[in-house]
Amino acid sequence: MTTATTPTTTTTLDTELLQALVDRLLAMADDEVILGHRDAEWTGHAPILEEDIAMANLAQDEIGHALIWYQLIEDLTGQDPDQMVYFRDAPAYRNVQMVELPKGDWAFTMLRQYLFDLYERLLLDRLLTSAYRPLADAAAKIRREEIYHYRHTSTWVERLALGTDESHRRMQAALDRLWPFAAQLFVPLSGDAALLAAGFFPAMDELRAAWQEAVHSFLTNMNLTLPQTRPVTAERDQHTHWLPILLGEMQMVARIEPDAAW
Amino acid sequence: MPDTEWPRYEVFKQDRPGRPHEAVGTIHAPDPEMALLNARDVFVRRPECYNLWVVPQDQVLTMTRMEMELNPNWADEAIPEDAPMRTFYVFTRQHHRRSMVAATHVGEIQARHHREALRKALESGRFTDKPVYLWMIVPADAVTSSGEEDVEPMFAPAQDKRYRDQSYYGGLIFDKNALKRREREMG
């Protein structure tokens, strides 16, 4: 997969704006590759065959989206996407903690994916008009699949939340666990003000408000209770102990045989 | 042991506007909305698609030529006097070739129930220009269809992705140069 455009504005970006852009792209790319890896862990283990295939599709989509964001970084800095994914250690990753948590049960996986898909969909909507053209082009391409992901995962959340006593209990337990972590998606990065001023990225406050409004109304309609727990406000370089374990598995083959072709 | 399987749905795929729907297989789902999503994920990850239908399998009458020959009374079934006329879609298979498609949509019949629709379809002569090896009779009101608005998010992205058969990878994975040569040949 390759991105269709080559940025023409790179030479005009000042150092501060360039760094801000790379930081945000890395956050997006790392979120997607780690979530995609967790989703891929269901391959061969999903509750039914159809959903096994759907989940493998979804995982592949997320990893494909990550590649698009990594390639935008490559266009700006020359960093190789494979190097970024397979040869960085946990402290250098910039994903939120929510996506690195173990896959849990099906309710946990579907709710995590729902919370993330909604965030991503709302972000991509706003990136369609980004003044950084490669970002707008990539958003247009990715957004189609995200609309489908959102439909798939919200459909599942609805059915589990309103299903049997057990499925409801599991969905509420997933929400209790995930809710504080979801807040970290909106923790600002140091370069966000520069990105907003340049028209490259939307205001994170407004994005968070839109996300909260949509999530509140959807989940409360599903008879779920939003917990009053303290949100995770850690910076994106802070990780749980789960990330190094995940990376150990994800990077193992690439590190054993760095020159292998795929 | 109770049957814990979800109900089965027949999946009908239309590649492009104006083309007939084709029976491509079945999926399990708890309800029609999830059936559509599962049908998309199982049958439209790569191939072309414009529209999908899903129909509960117990609402589809499937009959082979041999079944009709073995049971000449297949059409005999009591029809309630007040049963309303409905539209049934007629699907046929008229070849023995190996194919991913079980049957193709060839027309509609008005009837009061499935077997009457099949009998009328036979008698009309409209669908039997060549021998029919398999019939599928699908009530129009049992169809859940994807919409125009689903084309972009559900079906369009697949067209941008390269599809490779499994055999493409045979022996190439650990031969970097061979893989690169193949990539160049493929453009």
GROMACS .gro file of C-alpha atoms in nm:
model
  449
    1MET     CA    1   0.000   0.000   0.000
    2THR     CA    2   0.127   0.347  -0.079
    3THR     CA    3  -0.009   0.692  -0.015
    4ALA     CA    4  -0.113   0.870  -0.329
    5THR     CA    5   0.041   1.207  -0.264
    6THR     CA    6   0.379   1.353  -0.192
    7PRO     CA    7   0.370   1.659   0.029
    8THR     CA    8   0.475   1.974  -0.145
    9THR     CA    9   0.466   2.186   0.166
   10THR     CA   10   0.747   2.012   0.356
   11THR     CA   11   1.004   2.272   0.266
   12THR     CA   12   0.784   2.551   0.397
   13LEU     CA   13   0.722   2.394   0.739
   14ASP     CA   14   0.922   2.553   1.016
   15THR     CA   15   1.099   2.325   1.259
   16GLU     CA   16   0.842   2.364   1.536
   17LEU     CA   17   0.545   2.290   1.311
   18LEU     CA   18   0.725   1.996   1.149
   19GLN     CA   19   0.794   1.843   1.489
   20ALA     CA   20   0.436   1.902   1.601
   21LEU     CA   21   0.305   1.732   1.287
   22VAL     CA   22   0.535   1.433   1.325
   23ASP     CA   23   0.438   1.396   1.692
   24ARG     CA   24   0.067   1.387   1.610
   25LEU     CA   25   0.111   1.150   1.316
   26LEU     CA   26   0.318   0.918   1.534
   27ALA     CA   27   0.048   0.918   1.802
   28MET     CA   28  -0.214   0.825   1.541
   29ALA     CA   29   0.003   0.561   1.376
   30ASP     CA   30   0.105   0.398   1.704
   31ASP     CA   31  -0.256   0.389   1.829
   32GLU     CA   32  -0.362   0.205   1.514
   33VAL     CA   33  -0.077  -0.042   1.492
   34ILE     CA   34  -0.107  -0.148   1.857
   35LEU     CA   35  -0.487  -0.171   1.840
   36GLY     CA   36  -0.456  -0.364   1.513
   37HIS     CA   37  -0.219  -0.606   1.681
   38ARG     CA   38  -0.456  -0.662   1.974
   39ASP     CA   39  -0.745  -0.716   1.731
   40ALA     CA   40  -0.535  -0.963   1.533
   41GLU     CA   41  -0.494  -1.173   1.849
   42TRP     CA   42  -0.854  -1.286   1.794
   43THR     CA   43  -0.764  -1.454   1.467
   44GLY     CA   44  -0.862  -1.818   1.513
   45HIS     CA   45  -1.021  -1.742   1.852
   46ALA     CA   46  -1.327  -1.526   1.784
   47PRO     CA   47  -1.666  -1.650   1.909
   48ILE     CA   48  -1.786  -1.755   1.563
   49LEU     CA   49  -1.626  -1.807   1.224
   50GLU     CA   50  -1.793  -1.504   1.062
   51GLU     CA   51  -1.671  -1.276   1.337
   52ASP     CA   52  -1.323  -1.430   1.319
   53ILE     CA   53  -1.305  -1.322   0.956
   54ALA     CA   54  -1.454  -0.981   1.033
   55MET     CA   55  -1.206  -0.921   1.313
   56ALA     CA   56  -0.910  -1.023   1.098
   57ASN     CA   57  -1.036  -0.779   0.833
   58LEU     CA   58  -1.068  -0.506   1.090
   59ALA     CA   59  -0.722  -0.570   1.234
   60GLN     CA   60  -0.574  -0.559   0.886
   61ASP     CA   61  -0.755  -0.230   0.816
   62GLU     CA   62  -0.616  -0.070   1.135
   63ILE     CA   63  -0.263  -0.183   1.054
   64GLY     CA   64  -0.311  -0.052   0.699
   65HIS     CA   65  -0.420   0.285   0.839
   66ALA     CA   66  -0.115   0.288   1.065
   67LEU     CA   67   0.104   0.234   0.759
   68ILE     CA   68  -0.055   0.534   0.588
   69TRP     CA   69   0.027   0.757   0.887
   70TYR     CA   70   0.382   0.613   0.915
   71GLN     CA   71   0.435   0.688   0.547
   72LEU     CA   72   0.333   1.050   0.601
   73ILE     CA   73   0.605   1.062   0.868
   74GLU     CA   74   0.848   0.900   0.626
   75ASP     CA   75   0.770   1.169   0.369
   76LEU     CA   76   0.860   1.434   0.628
   77THR     CA   77   1.160   1.278   0.802
   78GLY     CA   78   1.279   0.985   0.593
   79GLN     CA   79   1.216   0.735   0.876
   80ASP     CA   80   1.136   0.386   0.752
   81PRO     CA   81   0.794   0.258   0.869
   82ASP     CA   82   0.927  -0.096   0.933
   83GLN     CA   83   1.206   0.046   1.147
   84MET     CA   84   0.956   0.253   1.343
   85VAL     CA   85   0.726  -0.042   1.408
   86TYR     CA   86   0.972  -0.325   1.465
   87PHE     CA   87   1.278  -0.160   1.614
   88ARG     CA   88   1.144   0.092   1.864
   89ASP     CA   89   1.114  -0.009   2.228
   90ALA     CA   90   0.810   0.062   2.445
   91PRO     CA   91   0.924   0.401   2.583
   92ALA     CA   92   0.950   0.537   2.226
   93TYR     CA   93   0.592   0.436   2.140
   94ARG     CA   94   0.326   0.710   2.157
   95ASN     CA   95   0.004   0.509   2.164
   96VAL     CA   96  -0.254   0.555   2.440
   97GLN     CA   97  -0.265   0.290   2.711
   98MET     CA   98  -0.619   0.188   2.617
   99VAL     CA   99  -0.503   0.010   2.301
  100GLU     CA  100  -0.222  -0.184   2.467
  101LEU     CA  101  -0.442  -0.350   2.733
  102PRO     CA  102  -0.487  -0.725   2.677
  103LYS     CA  103  -0.774  -0.817   2.449
  104GLY     CA  104  -0.998  -0.933   2.733
  105ASP     CA  105  -1.334  -1.084   2.646
  106TRP     CA  106  -1.546  -1.009   2.341
  107ALA     CA  107  -1.734  -0.729   2.519
  108PHE     CA  108  -1.407  -0.560   2.611
  109THR     CA  109  -1.272  -0.588   2.258
  110MET     CA  110  -1.592  -0.455   2.099
  111LEU     CA  111  -1.628  -0.167   2.344
  112ARG     CA  112  -1.262  -0.064   2.307
  113GLN     CA  113  -1.298  -0.074   1.933
  114TYR     CA  114  -1.622   0.127   1.952
  115LEU     CA  115  -1.467   0.399   2.172
  116PHE     CA  116  -1.167   0.421   1.941
  117ASP     CA  117  -1.362   0.400   1.615
  118LEU     CA  118  -1.586   0.688   1.721
  119TYR     CA  119  -1.283   0.899   1.813
  120GLU     CA  120  -1.115   0.815   1.485
  121ARG     CA  121  -1.426   0.880   1.279
  122LEU     CA  122  -1.478   1.223   1.436
  123LEU     CA  123  -1.110   1.307   1.392
  124LEU     CA  124  -1.108   1.198   1.027
  125ASP     CA  125  -1.422   1.405   0.958
  126ARG     CA  126  -1.229   1.710   1.075
  127LEU     CA  127  -0.907   1.618   0.893
  128LEU     CA  128  -1.089   1.618   0.558
  129THR     CA  129  -1.038   1.994   0.555
  130SER     CA  130  -0.684   1.994   0.694
  131ALA     CA  131  -0.460   2.259   0.541
  132TYR     CA  132  -0.190   1.990   0.521
  133ARG     CA  133  -0.303   1.828   0.201
  134PRO     CA  134  -0.151   1.479   0.243
  135LEU     CA  135  -0.338   1.452   0.574
  136ALA     CA  136  -0.668   1.551   0.414
  137ASP     CA  137  -0.616   1.301   0.130
  138ALA     CA  138  -0.530   1.018   0.370
  139ALA     CA  139  -0.831   1.101   0.590
  140ALA     CA  140  -1.064   1.077   0.290
  141LYS     CA  141  -0.927   0.735   0.207
  142ILE     CA  142  -0.933   0.592   0.560
  143ARG     CA  143  -1.266   0.741   0.661
  144ARG     CA  144  -1.469   0.504   0.440
  145GLU     CA  145  -1.344   0.200   0.628
  146GLU     CA  146  -1.384   0.369   0.963
  147ILE     CA  147  -1.751   0.435   0.895
  148TYR     CA  148  -1.788   0.061   0.847
  149HIS     CA  149  -1.584  -0.025   1.158
  150TYR     CA  150  -1.802   0.205   1.362
  151ARG     CA  151  -2.117   0.039   1.232
  152HIS     CA  152  -1.980  -0.305   1.307
  153THR     CA  153  -1.862  -0.232   1.661
  154SER     CA  154  -2.158  -0.014   1.765
  155THR     CA  155  -2.390  -0.290   1.643
  156TRP     CA  156  -2.209  -0.537   1.869
  157VAL     CA  157  -2.202  -0.304   2.170
  158GLU     CA  158  -2.576  -0.252   2.133
  159ARG     CA  159  -2.653  -0.623   2.115
  160LEU     CA  160  -2.430  -0.720   2.406
  161ALA     CA  161  -2.547  -0.432   2.626
  162LEU     CA  162  -2.916  -0.504   2.561
  163GLY     CA  163  -2.879  -0.882   2.530
  164THR     CA  164  -2.874  -1.127   2.820
  165ASP     CA  165  -2.792  -1.056   3.183
  166GLU     CA  166  -2.447  -1.201   3.129
  167SER     CA  167  -2.371  -1.001   2.814
  168HIS     CA  168  -2.490  -0.682   2.985
  169ARG     CA  169  -2.278  -0.754   3.291
  170ARG     CA  170  -1.972  -0.813   3.073
  171MET     CA  171  -2.031  -0.494   2.875
  172GLN     CA  172  -2.068  -0.288   3.194
  173ALA     CA  173  -1.749  -0.446   3.332
  174ALA     CA  174  -1.569  -0.356   3.009
  175LEU     CA  175  -1.694   0.003   3.037
  176ASP     CA  176  -1.584   0.027   3.401
  177ARG     CA  177  -1.234  -0.083   3.300
  178LEU     CA  178  -1.200   0.117   2.976
  179TRP     CA  179  -1.370   0.444   3.062
  180PRO     CA  180  -1.079   0.612   3.247
  181PHE     CA  181  -0.835   0.504   2.977
  182ALA     CA  182  -1.045   0.648   2.694
  183ALA     CA  183  -0.986   0.999   2.830
  184GLN     CA  184  -0.618   0.971   2.738
  185LEU     CA  185  -0.709   0.992   2.369
  186PHE     CA  186  -0.765   1.364   2.421
  187VAL     CA  187  -0.459   1.453   2.630
  188PRO     CA  188  -0.297   1.736   2.432
  189LEU     CA  189   0.050   1.716   2.282
  190SER     CA  190   0.293   2.006   2.318
  191GLY     CA  191   0.267   2.097   1.951
  192ASP     CA  192  -0.112   2.097   1.925
  193ALA     CA  193  -0.143   2.477   1.937
  194ALA     CA  194   0.093   2.513   1.640
  195LEU     CA  195  -0.101   2.249   1.444
  196LEU     CA  196  -0.430   2.423   1.519
  197ALA     CA  197  -0.291   2.764   1.419
  198ALA     CA  198  -0.166   2.620   1.090
  199GLY     CA  199  -0.506   2.463   1.020
  200PHE     CA  200  -0.345   2.117   1.010
  201PHE     CA  201  -0.537   1.964   1.302
  202PRO     CA  202  -0.867   2.037   1.472
  203ALA     CA  203  -0.894   2.165   1.829
  204MET     CA  204  -0.872   1.865   2.062
  205ASP     CA  205  -1.117   2.027   2.310
  206GLU     CA  206  -1.387   2.044   2.047
  207LEU     CA  207  -1.312   1.689   1.933
  208ARG     CA  208  -1.338   1.565   2.291
  209ALA     CA  209  -1.671   1.745   2.340
  210ALA     CA  210  -1.814   1.591   2.023
  211TRP     CA  211  -1.691   1.245   2.125
  212GLN     CA  212  -1.827   1.273   2.479
  213GLU     CA  213  -2.166   1.385   2.360
  214ALA     CA  214  -2.195   1.095   2.115
  215VAL     CA  215  -2.062   0.836   2.361
  216HIS     CA  216  -2.284   0.953   2.648
  217SER     CA  217  -2.603   0.937   2.450
  218PHE     CA  218  -2.519   0.604   2.285
  219LEU     CA  219  -2.405   0.419   2.597
  220THR     CA  220  -2.676   0.551   2.829
  221ASN     CA  221  -2.935   0.443   2.570
  222MET     CA  222  -2.782   0.097   2.604
  223ASN     CA  223  -2.863   0.095   2.979
  224LEU     CA  224  -2.494   0.125   3.062
  225THR     CA  225  -2.368   0.340   3.346
  226LEU     CA  226  -2.070   0.568   3.288
  227PRO     CA  227  -1.835   0.522   3.584
  228GLN     CA  228  -1.717   0.816   3.794
  229THR     CA  229  -1.353   0.709   3.790
  230ARG     CA  230  -1.057   0.941   3.764
  231PRO     CA  231  -0.947   0.973   3.398
  232VAL     CA  232  -0.603   0.866   3.284
  233THR     CA  233  -0.417   1.187   3.201
  234ALA     CA  234  -0.071   1.039   3.146
  235GLU     CA  235   0.141   1.164   2.859
  236ARG     CA  236   0.168   0.931   2.563
  237ASP     CA  237   0.523   0.822   2.655
  238GLN     CA  238   0.385   0.657   2.972
  239HIS     CA  239   0.284   0.295   2.924
  240THR     CA  240   0.149   0.001   3.118
  241HIS     CA  241   0.362  -0.311   3.159
  242TRP     CA  242   0.150  -0.469   2.884
  243LEU     CA  243   0.316  -0.277   2.603
  244PRO     CA  244   0.666  -0.430   2.629
  245ILE     CA  245   0.505  -0.775   2.643
  246LEU     CA  246   0.303  -0.699   2.331
  247LEU     CA  247   0.605  -0.558   2.148
  248GLY     CA  248   0.813  -0.859   2.245
  249GLU     CA  249   0.573  -1.074   2.050
  250MET     CA  250   0.500  -0.832   1.765
  251GLN     CA  251   0.868  -0.754   1.699
  252MET     CA  252   1.022  -1.092   1.764
  253VAL     CA  253   1.048  -1.228   1.411
  254ALA     CA  254   1.157  -0.899   1.259
  255ARG     CA  255   1.434  -0.868   1.516
  256ILE     CA  256   1.552  -1.227   1.473
  257GLU     CA  257   1.579  -1.186   1.096
  258PRO     CA  258   1.617  -0.813   1.025
  259ASP     CA  259   1.696  -0.867   0.655
  260ALA     CA  260   1.402  -1.094   0.575
  261ALA     CA  261   1.177  -0.989   0.290
  262TRP     CA  262   0.797  -1.004   0.331
  263MET     CA  263  -2.804  -3.037   2.370
  264PRO     CA  264  -2.986  -2.729   2.238
  265ASP     CA  265  -2.882  -2.586   1.902
  266THR     CA  266  -2.671  -2.284   1.988
  267GLU     CA  267  -2.590  -2.191   1.629
  268TRP     CA  268  -2.720  -1.861   1.504
  269PRO     CA  269  -2.968  -1.883   1.217
  270ARG     CA  270  -2.824  -1.925   0.871
  271TYR     CA  271  -2.873  -1.665   0.596
  272GLU     CA  272  -2.835  -1.700   0.222
  273VAL     CA  273  -2.619  -1.424   0.074
  274PHE     CA  274  -2.687  -1.276  -0.271
  275LYS     CA  275  -2.431  -1.042  -0.423
  276GLN     CA  276  -2.472  -0.795  -0.709
  277ASP     CA  277  -2.140  -0.695  -0.862
  278ARG     CA  278  -2.253  -0.386  -1.049
  279PRO     CA  279  -2.577  -0.194  -1.109
  280GLY     CA  280  -2.782  -0.373  -1.373
  281ARG     CA  281  -2.619  -0.710  -1.310
  282PRO     CA  282  -2.821  -0.993  -1.153
  283HIS     CA  283  -2.780  -1.088  -0.791
  284GLU     CA  284  -2.595  -1.416  -0.743
  285ALA     CA  285  -2.617  -1.669  -0.460
  286VAL     CA  286  -2.263  -1.676  -0.324
  287GLY     CA  287  -2.302  -1.872   0.000
  288THR     CA  288  -2.433  -1.860   0.353
  289ILE     CA  289  -2.339  -1.701   0.684
  290HIS     CA  290  -2.468  -1.723   1.042
  291ALA     CA  291  -2.606  -1.417   1.219
  292PRO     CA  292  -2.840  -1.336   1.508
  293ASP     CA  293  -3.042  -1.083   1.305
  294PRO     CA  294  -3.062  -0.932   0.955
  295GLU     CA  295  -2.846  -0.626   1.030
  296MET     CA  296  -2.562  -0.844   1.155
  297ALA     CA  297  -2.623  -1.080   0.865
  298LEU     CA  298  -2.550  -0.795   0.623
  299LEU     CA  299  -2.230  -0.705   0.808
  300ASN     CA  300  -2.116  -1.068   0.823
  301ALA     CA  301  -2.198  -1.115   0.455
  302ARG     CA  302  -1.984  -0.815   0.370
  303ASP     CA  303  -1.691  -0.941   0.576
  304VAL     CA  304  -1.705  -1.295   0.446
  305PHE     CA  305  -1.789  -1.237   0.078
  306VAL     CA  306  -1.683  -0.883  -0.014
  307ARG     CA  307  -1.341  -0.835   0.133
  308ARG     CA  308  -1.187  -0.814  -0.215
  309PRO     CA  309  -1.432  -0.880  -0.501
  310GLU     CA  310  -1.647  -0.622  -0.665
  311CYS     CA  311  -1.986  -0.551  -0.508
  312TYR     CA  312  -2.262  -0.295  -0.547
  313ASN     CA  313  -2.544  -0.449  -0.346
  314LEU     CA  314  -2.595  -0.733  -0.098
  315TRP     CA  315  -2.909  -0.922  -0.001
  316VAL     CA  316  -2.938  -1.150   0.300
  317VAL     CA  317  -3.235  -1.383   0.346
  318PRO     CA  318  -3.302  -1.627   0.633
  319GLN     CA  319  -3.227  -1.967   0.486
  320ASP     CA  320  -3.551  -2.117   0.617
  321GLN     CA  321  -3.738  -1.869   0.395
  322VAL     CA  322  -3.560  -1.982   0.079
  323LEU     CA  323  -3.681  -2.283  -0.117
  324THR     CA  324  -3.388  -2.461  -0.280
  325MET     CA  325  -3.457  -2.754  -0.510
  326THR     CA  326  -3.232  -2.950  -0.741
  327ARG     CA  327  -3.333  -3.116  -1.065
  328MET     CA  328  -3.270  -3.454  -0.907
  329GLU     CA  329  -3.493  -3.377  -0.607
  330MET     CA  330  -3.775  -3.289  -0.846
  331GLU     CA  331  -3.725  -3.610  -1.043
  332LEU     CA  332  -3.716  -3.825  -0.730
  333ASN     CA  333  -4.029  -3.663  -0.591
  334PRO     CA  334  -4.272  -3.589  -0.877
  335ASN     CA  335  -4.527  -3.463  -0.623
  336TRP     CA  336  -4.294  -3.187  -0.501
  337ALA     CA  337  -4.544  -2.915  -0.588
  338ASP     CA  338  -4.828  -3.063  -0.386
  339GLU     CA  339  -4.882  -2.856  -0.079
  340ALA     CA  340  -5.205  -2.727   0.071
  341ILE     CA  341  -5.236  -2.352   0.016
  342PRO     CA  342  -5.459  -2.165   0.261
  343GLU     CA  343  -5.752  -2.009   0.076
  344ASP     CA  344  -5.673  -1.660   0.201
  345ALA     CA  345  -5.295  -1.672   0.142
  346PRO     CA  346  -5.204  -1.343  -0.028
  347MET     CA  347  -5.013  -1.319  -0.354
  348ARG     CA  348  -4.649  -1.224  -0.299
  349THR     CA  349  -4.349  -1.156  -0.518
  350PHE     CA  350  -4.086  -1.432  -0.534
  351TYR     CA  351  -3.743  -1.390  -0.690
  352VAL     CA  352  -3.639  -1.682  -0.910
  353PHE     CA  353  -3.276  -1.795  -0.916
  354THR     CA  354  -3.146  -2.073  -1.141
  355ARG     CA  355  -2.826  -2.260  -1.214
  356GLN     CA  356  -2.801  -2.380  -1.574
  357HIS     CA  357  -2.453  -2.526  -1.595
  358HIS     CA  358  -2.228  -2.782  -1.428
  359ARG     CA  359  -1.912  -2.573  -1.429
  360ARG     CA  360  -1.716  -2.527  -1.111
  361SER     CA  361  -1.818  -2.184  -0.983
  362MET     CA  362  -1.834  -1.965  -0.674
  363VAL     CA  363  -2.193  -1.884  -0.769
  364ALA     CA  364  -2.469  -2.132  -0.680
  365ALA     CA  365  -2.751  -1.964  -0.874
  366THR     CA  366  -2.829  -1.641  -1.059
  367HIS     CA  367  -3.131  -1.411  -1.034
  368VAL     CA  368  -3.334  -1.454  -1.353
  369GLY     CA  369  -3.676  -1.302  -1.277
  370GLU     CA  370  -3.983  -1.275  -1.056
  371ILE     CA  371  -4.306  -1.471  -1.011
  372GLN     CA  372  -4.626  -1.376  -0.829
  373ALA     CA  373  -4.754  -1.663  -0.617
  374ARG     CA  374  -4.907  -1.752  -0.283
  375HIS     CA  375  -4.619  -1.963  -0.159
  376HIS     CA  376  -4.279  -2.098  -0.258
  377ARG     CA  377  -4.382  -2.421  -0.427
  378GLU     CA  378  -4.651  -2.250  -0.625
  379ALA     CA  379  -4.394  -1.993  -0.738
  380LEU     CA  380  -4.160  -2.270  -0.850
  381ARG     CA  381  -4.438  -2.454  -1.035
  382LYS     CA  382  -4.543  -2.132  -1.212
  383ALA     CA  383  -4.181  -2.053  -1.294
  384LEU     CA  384  -4.147  -2.394  -1.460
  385GLU     CA  385  -4.477  -2.372  -1.644
  386SER     CA  386  -4.406  -2.020  -1.772
  387GLY     CA  387  -4.114  -2.154  -1.976
  388ARG     CA  388  -3.936  -1.823  -1.911
  389PHE     CA  389  -3.645  -1.978  -1.722
  390THR     CA  390  -3.597  -2.316  -1.891
  391ASP     CA  391  -3.433  -2.229  -2.225
  392LYS     CA  392  -3.156  -2.458  -2.097
  393PRO     CA  393  -3.188  -2.734  -1.836
  394VAL     CA  394  -3.206  -2.596  -1.482
  395TYR     CA  395  -3.003  -2.795  -1.231
  396LEU     CA  396  -3.087  -2.584  -0.926
  397TRP     CA  397  -3.376  -2.354  -0.837
  398MET     CA  398  -3.384  -2.101  -0.554
  399ILE     CA  399  -3.713  -1.929  -0.473
  400VAL     CA  400  -3.676  -1.621  -0.254
  401PRO     CA  401  -3.970  -1.418  -0.119
  402ALA     CA  402  -3.906  -1.050  -0.193
  403ASP     CA  403  -4.036  -0.945   0.148
  404ALA     CA  404  -3.776  -1.163   0.326
  405VAL     CA  405  -3.484  -0.978   0.170
  406THR     CA  406  -3.274  -0.737   0.375
  407SER     CA  407  -3.075  -0.526   0.133
  408SER     CA  408  -2.776  -0.298   0.169
  409GLY     CA  409  -2.836   0.056   0.049
  410GLU     CA  410  -2.689   0.304  -0.194
  411GLU     CA  411  -2.518   0.475   0.100
  412ASP     CA  412  -2.340   0.151   0.195
  413VAL     CA  413  -2.142   0.128  -0.130
  414GLU     CA  414  -1.868   0.368  -0.019
  415PRO     CA  415  -1.798   0.240   0.334
  416MET     CA  416  -1.877  -0.129   0.276
  417PHE     CA  417  -1.767  -0.214  -0.077
  418ALA     CA  418  -1.555   0.061  -0.236
  419PRO     CA  419  -1.235   0.025  -0.027
  420ALA     CA  420  -1.188  -0.334  -0.148
  421GLN     CA  421  -1.133  -0.205  -0.501
  422ASP     CA  422  -0.819  -0.018  -0.396
  423LYS     CA  423  -0.656  -0.330  -0.258
  424ARG     CA  424  -0.446  -0.570  -0.451
  425TYR     CA  425  -0.568  -0.925  -0.443
  426ARG     CA  426  -0.319  -1.210  -0.462
  427ASP     CA  427  -0.392  -1.578  -0.476
  428GLN     CA  428  -0.224  -1.793  -0.216
  429SER     CA  429  -0.004  -1.945  -0.486
  430TYR     CA  430   0.154  -1.602  -0.542
  431TYR     CA  431   0.353  -1.643  -0.222
  432GLY     CA  432   0.471  -1.998  -0.281
  433GLY     CA  433   0.845  -2.021  -0.228
  434LEU     CA  434   0.892  -1.645  -0.242
  435ILE     CA  435   0.884  -1.545   0.121
  436PHE     CA  436   1.245  -1.626   0.199
  437ASP     CA  437   1.383  -1.532  -0.142
  438LYS     CA  438   1.405  -1.155  -0.134
  439ASN     CA  439   1.521  -1.116  -0.492
  440ALA     CA  440   1.255  -1.341  -0.637
  441LEU     CA  441   0.988  -1.146  -0.449
  442LYS     CA  442   1.123  -0.817  -0.581
  443ARG     CA  443   1.130  -0.953  -0.938
  444ARG     CA  444   0.769  -1.064  -0.901
  445GLU     CA  445   0.670  -0.724  -0.763
  446ARG     CA  446   0.829  -0.556  -1.066
  447GLU     CA  447   0.652  -0.790  -1.307
  448MET     CA  448   0.319  -0.722  -1.137
  449GLY     CA  449   0.382  -0.346  -1.161
   0.00000   0.00000   0.00000
